[in-house]
mmCIF file of C-alpha atoms and ligand atoms in Angstrom:
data_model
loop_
_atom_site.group_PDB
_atom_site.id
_atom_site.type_symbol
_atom_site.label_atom_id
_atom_site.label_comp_id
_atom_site.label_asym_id
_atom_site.label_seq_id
_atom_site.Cartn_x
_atom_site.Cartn_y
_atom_site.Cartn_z
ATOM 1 C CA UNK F 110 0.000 0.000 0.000
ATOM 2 C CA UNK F 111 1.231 3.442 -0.867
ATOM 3 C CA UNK F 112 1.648 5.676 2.307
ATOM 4 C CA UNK F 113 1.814 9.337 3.248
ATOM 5 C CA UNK F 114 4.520 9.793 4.757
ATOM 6 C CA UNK F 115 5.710 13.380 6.665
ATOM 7 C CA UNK F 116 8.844 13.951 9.105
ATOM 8 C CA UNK F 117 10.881 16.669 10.080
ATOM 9 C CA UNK F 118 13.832 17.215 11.932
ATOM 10 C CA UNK F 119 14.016 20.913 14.102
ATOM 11 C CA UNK F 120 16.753 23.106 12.947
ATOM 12 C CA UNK F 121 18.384 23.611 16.155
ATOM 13 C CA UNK F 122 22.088 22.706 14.852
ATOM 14 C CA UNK F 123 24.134 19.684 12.623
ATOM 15 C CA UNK F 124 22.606 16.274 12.347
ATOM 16 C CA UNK F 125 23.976 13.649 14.318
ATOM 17 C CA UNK F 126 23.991 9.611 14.553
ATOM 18 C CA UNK F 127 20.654 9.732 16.513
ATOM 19 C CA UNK F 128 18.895 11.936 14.144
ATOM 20 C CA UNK F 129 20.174 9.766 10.948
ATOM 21 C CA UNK F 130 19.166 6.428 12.623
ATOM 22 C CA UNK F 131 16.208 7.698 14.177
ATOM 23 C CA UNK F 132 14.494 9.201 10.934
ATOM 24 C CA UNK F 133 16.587 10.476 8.638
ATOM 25 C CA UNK F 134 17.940 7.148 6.762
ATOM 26 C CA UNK F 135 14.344 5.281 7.072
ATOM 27 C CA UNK F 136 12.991 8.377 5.214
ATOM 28 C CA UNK F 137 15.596 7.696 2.925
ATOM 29 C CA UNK F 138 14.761 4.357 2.466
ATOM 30 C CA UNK F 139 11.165 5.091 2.160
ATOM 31 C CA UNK F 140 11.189 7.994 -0.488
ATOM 32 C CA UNK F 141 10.972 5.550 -3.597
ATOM 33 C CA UNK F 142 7.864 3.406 -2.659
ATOM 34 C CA UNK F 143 6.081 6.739 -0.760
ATOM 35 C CA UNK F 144 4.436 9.857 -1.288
ATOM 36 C CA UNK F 145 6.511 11.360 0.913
ATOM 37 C CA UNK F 146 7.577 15.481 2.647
ATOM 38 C CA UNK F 147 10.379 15.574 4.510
ATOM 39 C CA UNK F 148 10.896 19.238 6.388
ATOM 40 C CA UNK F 149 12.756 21.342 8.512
ATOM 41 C CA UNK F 150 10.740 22.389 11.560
ATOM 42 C CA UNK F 151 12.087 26.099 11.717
ATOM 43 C CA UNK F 152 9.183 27.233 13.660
ATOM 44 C CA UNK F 153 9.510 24.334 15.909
ATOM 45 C CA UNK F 154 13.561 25.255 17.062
ATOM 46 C CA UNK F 155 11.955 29.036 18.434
ATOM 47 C CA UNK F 156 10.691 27.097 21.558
ATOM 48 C CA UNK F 157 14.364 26.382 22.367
ATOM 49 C CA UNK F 158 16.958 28.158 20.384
ATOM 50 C CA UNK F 159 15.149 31.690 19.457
ATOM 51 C CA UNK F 160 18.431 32.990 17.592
ATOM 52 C CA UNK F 161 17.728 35.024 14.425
ATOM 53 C CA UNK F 162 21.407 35.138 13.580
ATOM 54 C CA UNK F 163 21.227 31.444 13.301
ATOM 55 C CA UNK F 164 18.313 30.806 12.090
ATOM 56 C CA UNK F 165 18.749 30.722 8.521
ATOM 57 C CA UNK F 166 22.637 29.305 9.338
ATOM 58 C CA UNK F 167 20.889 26.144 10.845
ATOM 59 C CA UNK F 168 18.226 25.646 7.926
ATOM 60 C CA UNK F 169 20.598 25.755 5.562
ATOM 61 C CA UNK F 170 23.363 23.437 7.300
ATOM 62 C CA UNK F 171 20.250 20.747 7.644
ATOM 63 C CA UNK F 172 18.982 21.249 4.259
ATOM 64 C CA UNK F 173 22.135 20.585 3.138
ATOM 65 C CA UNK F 174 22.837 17.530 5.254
ATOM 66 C CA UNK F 175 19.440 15.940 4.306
ATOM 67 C CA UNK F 176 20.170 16.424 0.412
ATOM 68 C CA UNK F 177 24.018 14.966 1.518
ATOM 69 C CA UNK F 178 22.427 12.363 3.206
ATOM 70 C CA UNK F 179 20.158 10.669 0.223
ATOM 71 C CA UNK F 180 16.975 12.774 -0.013
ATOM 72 C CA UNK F 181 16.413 13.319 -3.463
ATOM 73 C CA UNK F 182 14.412 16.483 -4.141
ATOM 74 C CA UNK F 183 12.903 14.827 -7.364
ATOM 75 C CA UNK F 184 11.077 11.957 -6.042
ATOM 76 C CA UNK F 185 10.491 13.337 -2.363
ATOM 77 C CA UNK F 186 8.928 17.066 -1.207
ATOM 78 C CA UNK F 187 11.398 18.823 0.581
ATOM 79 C CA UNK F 188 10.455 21.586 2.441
ATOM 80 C CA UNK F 189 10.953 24.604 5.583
ATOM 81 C CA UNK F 190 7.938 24.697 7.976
ATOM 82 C CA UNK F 191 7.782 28.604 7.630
ATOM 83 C CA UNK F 192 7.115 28.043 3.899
ATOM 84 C CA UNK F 193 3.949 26.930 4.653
ATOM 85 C CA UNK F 194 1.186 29.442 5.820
ATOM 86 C CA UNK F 195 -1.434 26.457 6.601
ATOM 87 C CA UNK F 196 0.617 24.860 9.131
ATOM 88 C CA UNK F 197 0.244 27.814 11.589
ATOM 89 C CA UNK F 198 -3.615 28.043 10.390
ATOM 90 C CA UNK F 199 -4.099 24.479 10.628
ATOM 91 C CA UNK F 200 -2.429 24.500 14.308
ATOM 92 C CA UNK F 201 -4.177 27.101 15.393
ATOM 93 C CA UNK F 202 -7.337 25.253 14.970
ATOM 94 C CA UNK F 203 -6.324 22.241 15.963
ATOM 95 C CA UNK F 204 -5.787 24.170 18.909
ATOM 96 C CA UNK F 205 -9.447 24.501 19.904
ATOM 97 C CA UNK F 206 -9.775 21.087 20.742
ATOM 98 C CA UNK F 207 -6.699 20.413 22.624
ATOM 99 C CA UNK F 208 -6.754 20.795 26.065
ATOM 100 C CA UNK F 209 -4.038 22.702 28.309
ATOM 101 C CA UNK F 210 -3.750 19.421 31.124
ATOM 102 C CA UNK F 211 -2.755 16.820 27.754
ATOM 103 C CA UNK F 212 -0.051 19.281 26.746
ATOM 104 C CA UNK F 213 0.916 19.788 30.781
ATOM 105 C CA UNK F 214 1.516 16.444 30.987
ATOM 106 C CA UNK F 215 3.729 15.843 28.196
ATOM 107 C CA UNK F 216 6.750 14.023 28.976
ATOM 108 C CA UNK F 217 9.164 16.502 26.877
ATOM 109 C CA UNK F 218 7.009 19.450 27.824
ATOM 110 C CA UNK F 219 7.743 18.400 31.934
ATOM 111 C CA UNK F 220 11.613 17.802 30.638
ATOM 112 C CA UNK F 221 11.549 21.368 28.816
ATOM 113 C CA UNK F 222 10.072 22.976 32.309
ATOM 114 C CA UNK F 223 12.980 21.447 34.008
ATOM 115 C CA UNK F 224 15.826 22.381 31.797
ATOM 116 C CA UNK F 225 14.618 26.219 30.460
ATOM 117 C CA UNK F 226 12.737 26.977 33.632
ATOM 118 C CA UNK F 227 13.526 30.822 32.680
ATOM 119 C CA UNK F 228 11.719 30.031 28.928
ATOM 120 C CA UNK F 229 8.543 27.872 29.743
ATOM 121 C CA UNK F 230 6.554 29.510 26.612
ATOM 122 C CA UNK F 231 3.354 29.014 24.987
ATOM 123 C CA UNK F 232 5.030 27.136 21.317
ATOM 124 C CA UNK F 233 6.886 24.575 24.578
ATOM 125 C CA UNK F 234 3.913 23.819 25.532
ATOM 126 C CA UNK F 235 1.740 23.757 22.176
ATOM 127 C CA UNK F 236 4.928 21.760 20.519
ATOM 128 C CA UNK F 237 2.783 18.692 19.850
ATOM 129 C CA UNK F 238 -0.220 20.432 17.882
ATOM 130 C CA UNK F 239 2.239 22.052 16.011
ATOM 131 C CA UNK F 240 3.725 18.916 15.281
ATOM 132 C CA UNK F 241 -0.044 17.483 14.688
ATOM 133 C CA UNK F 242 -0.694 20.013 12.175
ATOM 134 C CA UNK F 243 2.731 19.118 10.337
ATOM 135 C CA UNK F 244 1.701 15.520 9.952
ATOM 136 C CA UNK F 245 -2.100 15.965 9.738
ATOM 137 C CA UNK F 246 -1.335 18.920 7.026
ATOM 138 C CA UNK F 247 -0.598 15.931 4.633
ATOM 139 C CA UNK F 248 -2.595 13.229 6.138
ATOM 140 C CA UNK F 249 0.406 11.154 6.753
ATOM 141 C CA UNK F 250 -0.397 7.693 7.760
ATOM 142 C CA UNK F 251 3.491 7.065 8.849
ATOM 143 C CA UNK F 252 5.941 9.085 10.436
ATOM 144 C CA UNK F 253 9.384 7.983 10.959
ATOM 145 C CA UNK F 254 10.899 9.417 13.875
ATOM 146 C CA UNK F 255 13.165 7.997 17.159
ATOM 147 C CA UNK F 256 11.598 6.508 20.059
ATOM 148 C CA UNK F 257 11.714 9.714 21.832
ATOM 149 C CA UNK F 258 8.811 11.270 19.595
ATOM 150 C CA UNK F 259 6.763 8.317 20.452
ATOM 151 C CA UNK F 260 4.514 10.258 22.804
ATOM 152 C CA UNK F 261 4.040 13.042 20.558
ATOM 153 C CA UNK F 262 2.800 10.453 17.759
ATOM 154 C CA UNK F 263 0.204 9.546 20.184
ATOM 155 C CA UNK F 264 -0.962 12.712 20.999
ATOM 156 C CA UNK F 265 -1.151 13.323 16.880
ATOM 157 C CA UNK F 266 -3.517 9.959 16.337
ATOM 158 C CA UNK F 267 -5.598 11.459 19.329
ATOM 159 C CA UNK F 268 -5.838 14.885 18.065
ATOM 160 C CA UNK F 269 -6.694 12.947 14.584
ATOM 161 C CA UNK F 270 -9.491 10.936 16.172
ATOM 162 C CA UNK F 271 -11.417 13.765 18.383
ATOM 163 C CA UNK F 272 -10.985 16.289 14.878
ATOM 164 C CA UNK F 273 -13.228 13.474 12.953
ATOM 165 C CA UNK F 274 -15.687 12.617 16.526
ATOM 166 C CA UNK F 275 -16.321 16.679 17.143
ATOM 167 C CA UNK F 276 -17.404 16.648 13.482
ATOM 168 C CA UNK F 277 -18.360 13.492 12.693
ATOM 169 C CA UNK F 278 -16.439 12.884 9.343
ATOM 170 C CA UNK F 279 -13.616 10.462 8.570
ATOM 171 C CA UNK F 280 -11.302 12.696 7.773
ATOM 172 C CA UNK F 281 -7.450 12.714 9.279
ATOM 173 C CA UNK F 282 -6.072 9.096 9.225
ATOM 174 C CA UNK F 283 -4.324 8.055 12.488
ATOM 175 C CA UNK F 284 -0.498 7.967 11.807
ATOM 176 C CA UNK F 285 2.067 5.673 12.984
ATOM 177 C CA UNK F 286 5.029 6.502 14.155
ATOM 178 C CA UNK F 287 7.747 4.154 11.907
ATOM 179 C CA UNK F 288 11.436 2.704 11.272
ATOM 180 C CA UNK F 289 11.764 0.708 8.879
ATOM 181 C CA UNK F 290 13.346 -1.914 10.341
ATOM 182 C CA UNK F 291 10.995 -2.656 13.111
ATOM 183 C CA UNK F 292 11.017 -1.345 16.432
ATOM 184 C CA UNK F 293 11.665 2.879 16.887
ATOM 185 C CA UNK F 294 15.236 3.198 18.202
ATOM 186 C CA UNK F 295 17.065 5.406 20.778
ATOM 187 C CA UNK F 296 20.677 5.621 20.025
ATOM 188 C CA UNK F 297 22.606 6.377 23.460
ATOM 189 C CA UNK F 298 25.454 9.704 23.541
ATOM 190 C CA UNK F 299 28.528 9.223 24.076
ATOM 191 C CA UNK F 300 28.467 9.877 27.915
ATOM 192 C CA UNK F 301 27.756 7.208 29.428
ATOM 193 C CA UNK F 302 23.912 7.559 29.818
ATOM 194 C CA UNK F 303 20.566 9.371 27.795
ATOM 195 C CA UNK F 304 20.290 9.358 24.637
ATOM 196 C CA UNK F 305 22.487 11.603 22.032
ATOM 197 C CA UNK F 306 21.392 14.919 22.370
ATOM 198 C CA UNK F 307 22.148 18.393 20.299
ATOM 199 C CA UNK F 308 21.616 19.907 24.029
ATOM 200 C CA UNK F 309 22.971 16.884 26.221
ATOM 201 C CA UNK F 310 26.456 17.934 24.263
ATOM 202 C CA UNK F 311 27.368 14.437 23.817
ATOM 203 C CA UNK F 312 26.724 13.378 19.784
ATOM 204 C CA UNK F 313 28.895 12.254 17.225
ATOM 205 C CA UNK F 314 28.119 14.854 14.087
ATOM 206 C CA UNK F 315 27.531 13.841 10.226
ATOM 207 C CA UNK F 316 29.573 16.826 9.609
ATOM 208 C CA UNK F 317 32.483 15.753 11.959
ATOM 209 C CA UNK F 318 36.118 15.565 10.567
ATOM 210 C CA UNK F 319 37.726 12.476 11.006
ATOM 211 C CA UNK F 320 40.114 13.512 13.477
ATOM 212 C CA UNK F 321 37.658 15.383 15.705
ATOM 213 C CA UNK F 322 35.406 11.983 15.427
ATOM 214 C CA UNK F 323 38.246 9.526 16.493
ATOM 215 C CA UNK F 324 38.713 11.271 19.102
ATOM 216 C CA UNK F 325 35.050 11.793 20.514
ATOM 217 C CA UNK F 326 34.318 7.970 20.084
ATOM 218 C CA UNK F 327 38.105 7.380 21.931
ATOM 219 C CA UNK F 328 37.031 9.552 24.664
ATOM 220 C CA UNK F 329 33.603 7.492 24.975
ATOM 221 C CA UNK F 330 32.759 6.503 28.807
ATOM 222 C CA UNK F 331 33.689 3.176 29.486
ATOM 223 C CA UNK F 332 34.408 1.467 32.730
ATOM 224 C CA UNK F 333 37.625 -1.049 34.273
ATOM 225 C CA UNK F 334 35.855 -4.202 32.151
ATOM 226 C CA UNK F 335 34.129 -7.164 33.425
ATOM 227 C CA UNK F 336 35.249 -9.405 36.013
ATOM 228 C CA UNK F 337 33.078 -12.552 35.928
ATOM 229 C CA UNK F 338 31.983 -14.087 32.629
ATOM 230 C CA UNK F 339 28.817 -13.234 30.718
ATOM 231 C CA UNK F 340 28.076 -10.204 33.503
ATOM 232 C CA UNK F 341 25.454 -7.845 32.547
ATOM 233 C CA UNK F 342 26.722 -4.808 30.508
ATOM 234 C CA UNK F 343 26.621 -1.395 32.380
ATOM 235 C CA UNK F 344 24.681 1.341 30.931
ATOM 236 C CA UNK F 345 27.790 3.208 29.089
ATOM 237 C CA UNK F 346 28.831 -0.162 27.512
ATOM 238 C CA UNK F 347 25.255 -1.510 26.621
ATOM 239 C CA UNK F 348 25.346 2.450 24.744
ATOM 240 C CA UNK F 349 28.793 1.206 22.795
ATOM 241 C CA UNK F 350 27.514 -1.939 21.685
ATOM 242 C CA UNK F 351 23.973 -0.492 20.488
ATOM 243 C CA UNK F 352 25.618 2.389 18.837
ATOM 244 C CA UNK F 353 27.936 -0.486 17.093
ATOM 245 C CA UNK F 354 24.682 -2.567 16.345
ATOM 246 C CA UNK F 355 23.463 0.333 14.192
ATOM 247 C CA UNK F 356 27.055 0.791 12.063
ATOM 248 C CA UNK F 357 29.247 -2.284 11.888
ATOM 249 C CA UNK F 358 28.565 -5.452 10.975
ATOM 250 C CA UNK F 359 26.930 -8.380 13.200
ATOM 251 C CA UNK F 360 30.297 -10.282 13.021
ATOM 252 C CA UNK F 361 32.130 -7.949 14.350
ATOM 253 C CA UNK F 362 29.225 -6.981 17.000
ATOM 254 C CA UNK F 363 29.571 -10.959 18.012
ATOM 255 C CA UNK F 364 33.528 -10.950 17.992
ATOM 256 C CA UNK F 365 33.190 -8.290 20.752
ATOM 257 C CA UNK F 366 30.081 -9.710 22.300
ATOM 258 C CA UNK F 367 32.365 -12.490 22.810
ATOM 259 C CA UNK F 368 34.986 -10.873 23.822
ATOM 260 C CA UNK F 369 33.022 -8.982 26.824
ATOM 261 C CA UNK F 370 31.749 -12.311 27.651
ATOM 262 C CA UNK F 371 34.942 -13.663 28.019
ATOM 263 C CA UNK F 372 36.345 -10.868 30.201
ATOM 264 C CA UNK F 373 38.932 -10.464 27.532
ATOM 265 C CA UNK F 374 37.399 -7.300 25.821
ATOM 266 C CA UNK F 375 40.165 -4.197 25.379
ATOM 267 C CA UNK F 376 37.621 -1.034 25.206
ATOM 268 C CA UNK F 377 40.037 0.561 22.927
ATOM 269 C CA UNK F 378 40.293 -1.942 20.607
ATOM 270 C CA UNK F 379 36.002 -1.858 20.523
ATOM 271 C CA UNK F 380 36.217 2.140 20.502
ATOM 272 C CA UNK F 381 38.414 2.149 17.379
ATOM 273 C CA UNK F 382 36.464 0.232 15.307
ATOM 274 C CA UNK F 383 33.416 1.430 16.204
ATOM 275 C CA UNK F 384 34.865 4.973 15.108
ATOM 276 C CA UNK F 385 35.809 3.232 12.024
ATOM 277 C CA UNK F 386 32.721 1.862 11.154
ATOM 278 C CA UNK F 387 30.993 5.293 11.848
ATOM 279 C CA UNK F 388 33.340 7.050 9.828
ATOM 280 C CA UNK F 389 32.344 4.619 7.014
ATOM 281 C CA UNK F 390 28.533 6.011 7.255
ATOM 282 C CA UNK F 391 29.724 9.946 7.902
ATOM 283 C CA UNK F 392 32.371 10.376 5.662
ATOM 284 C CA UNK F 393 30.802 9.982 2.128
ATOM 285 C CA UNK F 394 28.018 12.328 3.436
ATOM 286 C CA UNK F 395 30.546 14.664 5.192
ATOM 287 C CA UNK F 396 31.911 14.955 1.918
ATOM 288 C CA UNK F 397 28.688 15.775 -0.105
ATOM 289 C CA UNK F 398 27.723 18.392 2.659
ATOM 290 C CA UNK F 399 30.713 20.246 2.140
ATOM 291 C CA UNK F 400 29.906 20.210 -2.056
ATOM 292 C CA UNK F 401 26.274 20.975 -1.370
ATOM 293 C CA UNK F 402 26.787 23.826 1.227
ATOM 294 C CA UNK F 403 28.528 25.954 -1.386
ATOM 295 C CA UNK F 404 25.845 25.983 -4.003
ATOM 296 C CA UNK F 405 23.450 28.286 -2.966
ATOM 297 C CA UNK F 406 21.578 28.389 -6.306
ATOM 298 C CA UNK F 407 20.731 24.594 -6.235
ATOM 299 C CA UNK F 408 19.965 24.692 -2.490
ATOM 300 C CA UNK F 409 17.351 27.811 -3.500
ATOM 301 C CA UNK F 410 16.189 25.697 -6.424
ATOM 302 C CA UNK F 411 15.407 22.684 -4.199
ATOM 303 C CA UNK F 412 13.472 24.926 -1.501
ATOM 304 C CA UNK F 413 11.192 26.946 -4.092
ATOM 305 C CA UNK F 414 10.407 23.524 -5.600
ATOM 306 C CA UNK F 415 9.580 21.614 -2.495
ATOM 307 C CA UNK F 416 7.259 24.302 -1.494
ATOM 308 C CA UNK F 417 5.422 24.626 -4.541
ATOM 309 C CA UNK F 418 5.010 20.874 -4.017
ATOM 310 C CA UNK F 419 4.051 20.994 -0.520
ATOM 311 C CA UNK F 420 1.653 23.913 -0.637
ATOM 312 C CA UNK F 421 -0.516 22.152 -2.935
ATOM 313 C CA UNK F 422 -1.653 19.161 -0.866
ATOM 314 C CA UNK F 423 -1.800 21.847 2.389
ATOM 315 C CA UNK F 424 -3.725 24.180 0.993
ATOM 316 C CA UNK F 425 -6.449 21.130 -0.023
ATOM 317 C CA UNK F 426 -6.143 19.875 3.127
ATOM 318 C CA UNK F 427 -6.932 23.491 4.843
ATOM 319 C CA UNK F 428 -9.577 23.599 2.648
ATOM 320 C CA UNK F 429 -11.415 20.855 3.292
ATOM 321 C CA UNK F 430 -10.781 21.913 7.365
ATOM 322 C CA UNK F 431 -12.209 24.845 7.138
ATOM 323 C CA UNK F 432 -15.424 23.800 5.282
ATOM 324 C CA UNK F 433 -15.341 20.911 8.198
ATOM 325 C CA UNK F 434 -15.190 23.394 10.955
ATOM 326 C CA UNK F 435 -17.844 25.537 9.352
ATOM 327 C CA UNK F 436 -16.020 28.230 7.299
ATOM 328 C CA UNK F 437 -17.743 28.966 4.142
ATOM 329 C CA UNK F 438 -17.557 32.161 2.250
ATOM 330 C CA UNK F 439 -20.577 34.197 1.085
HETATM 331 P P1 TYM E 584 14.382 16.624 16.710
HETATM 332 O O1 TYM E 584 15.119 17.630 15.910
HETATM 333 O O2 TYM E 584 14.536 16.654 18.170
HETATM 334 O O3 TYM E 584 14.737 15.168 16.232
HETATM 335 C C1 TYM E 584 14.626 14.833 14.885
HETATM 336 C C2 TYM E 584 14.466 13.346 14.712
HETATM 337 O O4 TYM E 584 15.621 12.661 15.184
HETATM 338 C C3 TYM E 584 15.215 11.674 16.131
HETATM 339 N N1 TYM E 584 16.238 11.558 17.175
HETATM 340 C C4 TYM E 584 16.718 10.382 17.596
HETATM 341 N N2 TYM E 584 16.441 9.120 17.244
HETATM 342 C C5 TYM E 584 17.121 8.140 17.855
HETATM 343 N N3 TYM E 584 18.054 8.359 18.817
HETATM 344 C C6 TYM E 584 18.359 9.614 19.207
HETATM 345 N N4 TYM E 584 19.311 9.828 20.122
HETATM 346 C C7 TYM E 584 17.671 10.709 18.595
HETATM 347 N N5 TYM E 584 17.719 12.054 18.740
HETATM 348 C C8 TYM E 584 16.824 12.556 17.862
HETATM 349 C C9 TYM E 584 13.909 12.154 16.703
HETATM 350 O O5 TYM E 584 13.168 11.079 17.216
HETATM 351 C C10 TYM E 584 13.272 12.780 15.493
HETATM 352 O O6 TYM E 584 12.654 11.798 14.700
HETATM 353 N N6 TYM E 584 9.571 17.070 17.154
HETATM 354 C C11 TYM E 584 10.497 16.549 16.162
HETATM 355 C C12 TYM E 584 10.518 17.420 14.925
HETATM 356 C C13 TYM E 584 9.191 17.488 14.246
HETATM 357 C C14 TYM E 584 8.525 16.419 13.603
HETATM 358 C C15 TYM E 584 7.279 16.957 13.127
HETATM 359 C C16 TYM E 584 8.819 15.082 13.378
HETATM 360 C C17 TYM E 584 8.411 18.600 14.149
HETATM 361 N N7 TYM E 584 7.279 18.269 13.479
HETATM 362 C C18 TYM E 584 6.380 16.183 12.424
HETATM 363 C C19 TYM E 584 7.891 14.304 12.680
HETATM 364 C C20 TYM E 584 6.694 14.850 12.210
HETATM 365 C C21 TYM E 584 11.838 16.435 16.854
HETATM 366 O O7 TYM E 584 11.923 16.078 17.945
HETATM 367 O O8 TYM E 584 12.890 16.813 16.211
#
């Protein structure tokens, strides 16, 4: 079955592992068989980052990673949030029907509270109908994003299914969130605990030089090594060996497996291969990036397009909304 499928990533800085893993490569993946838009949530990085120096710095650096990456503006819509005057319409009235004590008890709104206690705004705590009206804007039925945006799916599909109760049509289809593979993953920082994290400080970077990678992934937290055979792994080494389960291959996952088993394992030995085998997904995009940032016609080109595109099935969508809801003109 062909599906509609909508992501975004927030322009807050560079991509990193987590991002690519978490959504980026199963868009990828996905663009061929799929209608598919693939943004950059500009409005979305104002809750956090409000910088208007770097605003346009950020888009750019992320539209140029995603093209780097695999996205191909000819078969998928690519797109900037702020292109789009019907997402802000569309979340405002979405907005009458969500209620202030679902968005209180969001888990990232709660984390947001804890960490920017000085910045608890209004777009914090509306983040997830603006994030329903990006997916419902298309009527996506999948949405590939990281396990931490699993909530926020939720709330979407819920915000989906009172919109067609309230008015009694069958209108918005309930999306899932998606990876390709199977289950939504988390990949771990390099710190020893969370996951990786623009703001936790602790990511490996698709834009990272080689040098300045080696050395992140050698400075990885890692403990004195196991003492009895087949222990359980401590967080920061269960985070090494999931991080290598996403880039290397399962033999060499098993040879250190077995070598952690064994009591036997040499962290450095597991750290340098693991930067090798990252290095061997970054590099070849690292290198496109670097082409792609310096040709600001194409990158103009490929935004102008994808909102032409994108504005087309929005401003249907709105449309039918707004009839929905009651608007009709004299
Ligand atoms: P953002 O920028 O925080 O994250 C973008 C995507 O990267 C995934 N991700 C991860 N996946 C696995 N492990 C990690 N350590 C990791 N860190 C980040 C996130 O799950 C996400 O898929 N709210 C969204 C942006 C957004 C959006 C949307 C997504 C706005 N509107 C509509 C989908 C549909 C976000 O958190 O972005």
């Amino acid at each position: 079955m062909k599906e509609i499928v909508v992501s975004g990533i927030r322009s807050t800085g560079n991509l990193h592992l987590g991002n690519y893993f978490g959504a980026l490569r199963n868009f990828i993946k996905m663009q061929h068989e799929h209608t598919c838009y693939f943004f950059i949530a500009d409005y979305h990085s104002l809750t956090t980052h409000p910088d208007p120096a770097m605003l346009h710095v950020n888009v750019k650096n992320i539209l140029s990673e995603y093209l780097a990456a695999g996205l191909d503006p000819d078969v998928a819509t690519i797109f900037l949030q702020s292109d789009l005057p019907q997402i802000p319409e569309l979340y405002l009235l979405l907005n009458m029907h969500v209620y202030v004590g679902e968005l209180e008890r969001t888990v990232s709104f709660k984390e947001k509270v804890r960490k920017q206690p000085d910045n608890v705004n209004a777009g914090l705590l509306t983040y997830p109908s603006l994030m329903a009206a990006d997916i419902l804007m298309h009527k996506a039925t999948k949405v590939p994003v990281g396990k931490d945006q699993e909530q926020h799916l939720e709330m979407t599909r819920r915000f989906a299914r009172r919109f067609n109760t309230i008015y009694g049509v069958d209108y918005f289809p309930e999306p899932d969130a998606y990876n390709f593979g199977s289950e939504l993953v988390k990949i771990p920082g390099l710190d020893g605990s969370g996951k990786m994290g623009k703001s936790e400080g602790n990511c490996v970077y698709l834009i990272d030089d080689e040098k300045n990678l080696r050395k992140k992934v050698m400075r990885a937290v890692t403990d004195q090594g196991p003492t009895e055979p087949n222990s359980v792994k401590p967080e920061p080494i269960e985070n090494l060996f999931t991080i290598m389960k996403v880039v290397s291959t399962p033999d060499t996952v098993d040879y250190f497996e077995e070598k952690y088993n064994t009591c036997q394992i040499r962290y450095g030995d597991m750290k340098k291969q693991l930067a090798e085998d990252i290095l061997k997904v970054t590099l070849p995009i690292r290198n496109r990036i670097l082409e792609i940032q310096k040709d600001d016609d194409y990158l103009r080109k490929v935004v102008k397009q994808g909102a032409e595109k994108a504005r087309e099935s929005a401003s249907k969508v709105l449309s039918d909304v707004r009839q929905i809801m009651g608007f009709k003109s004299f």
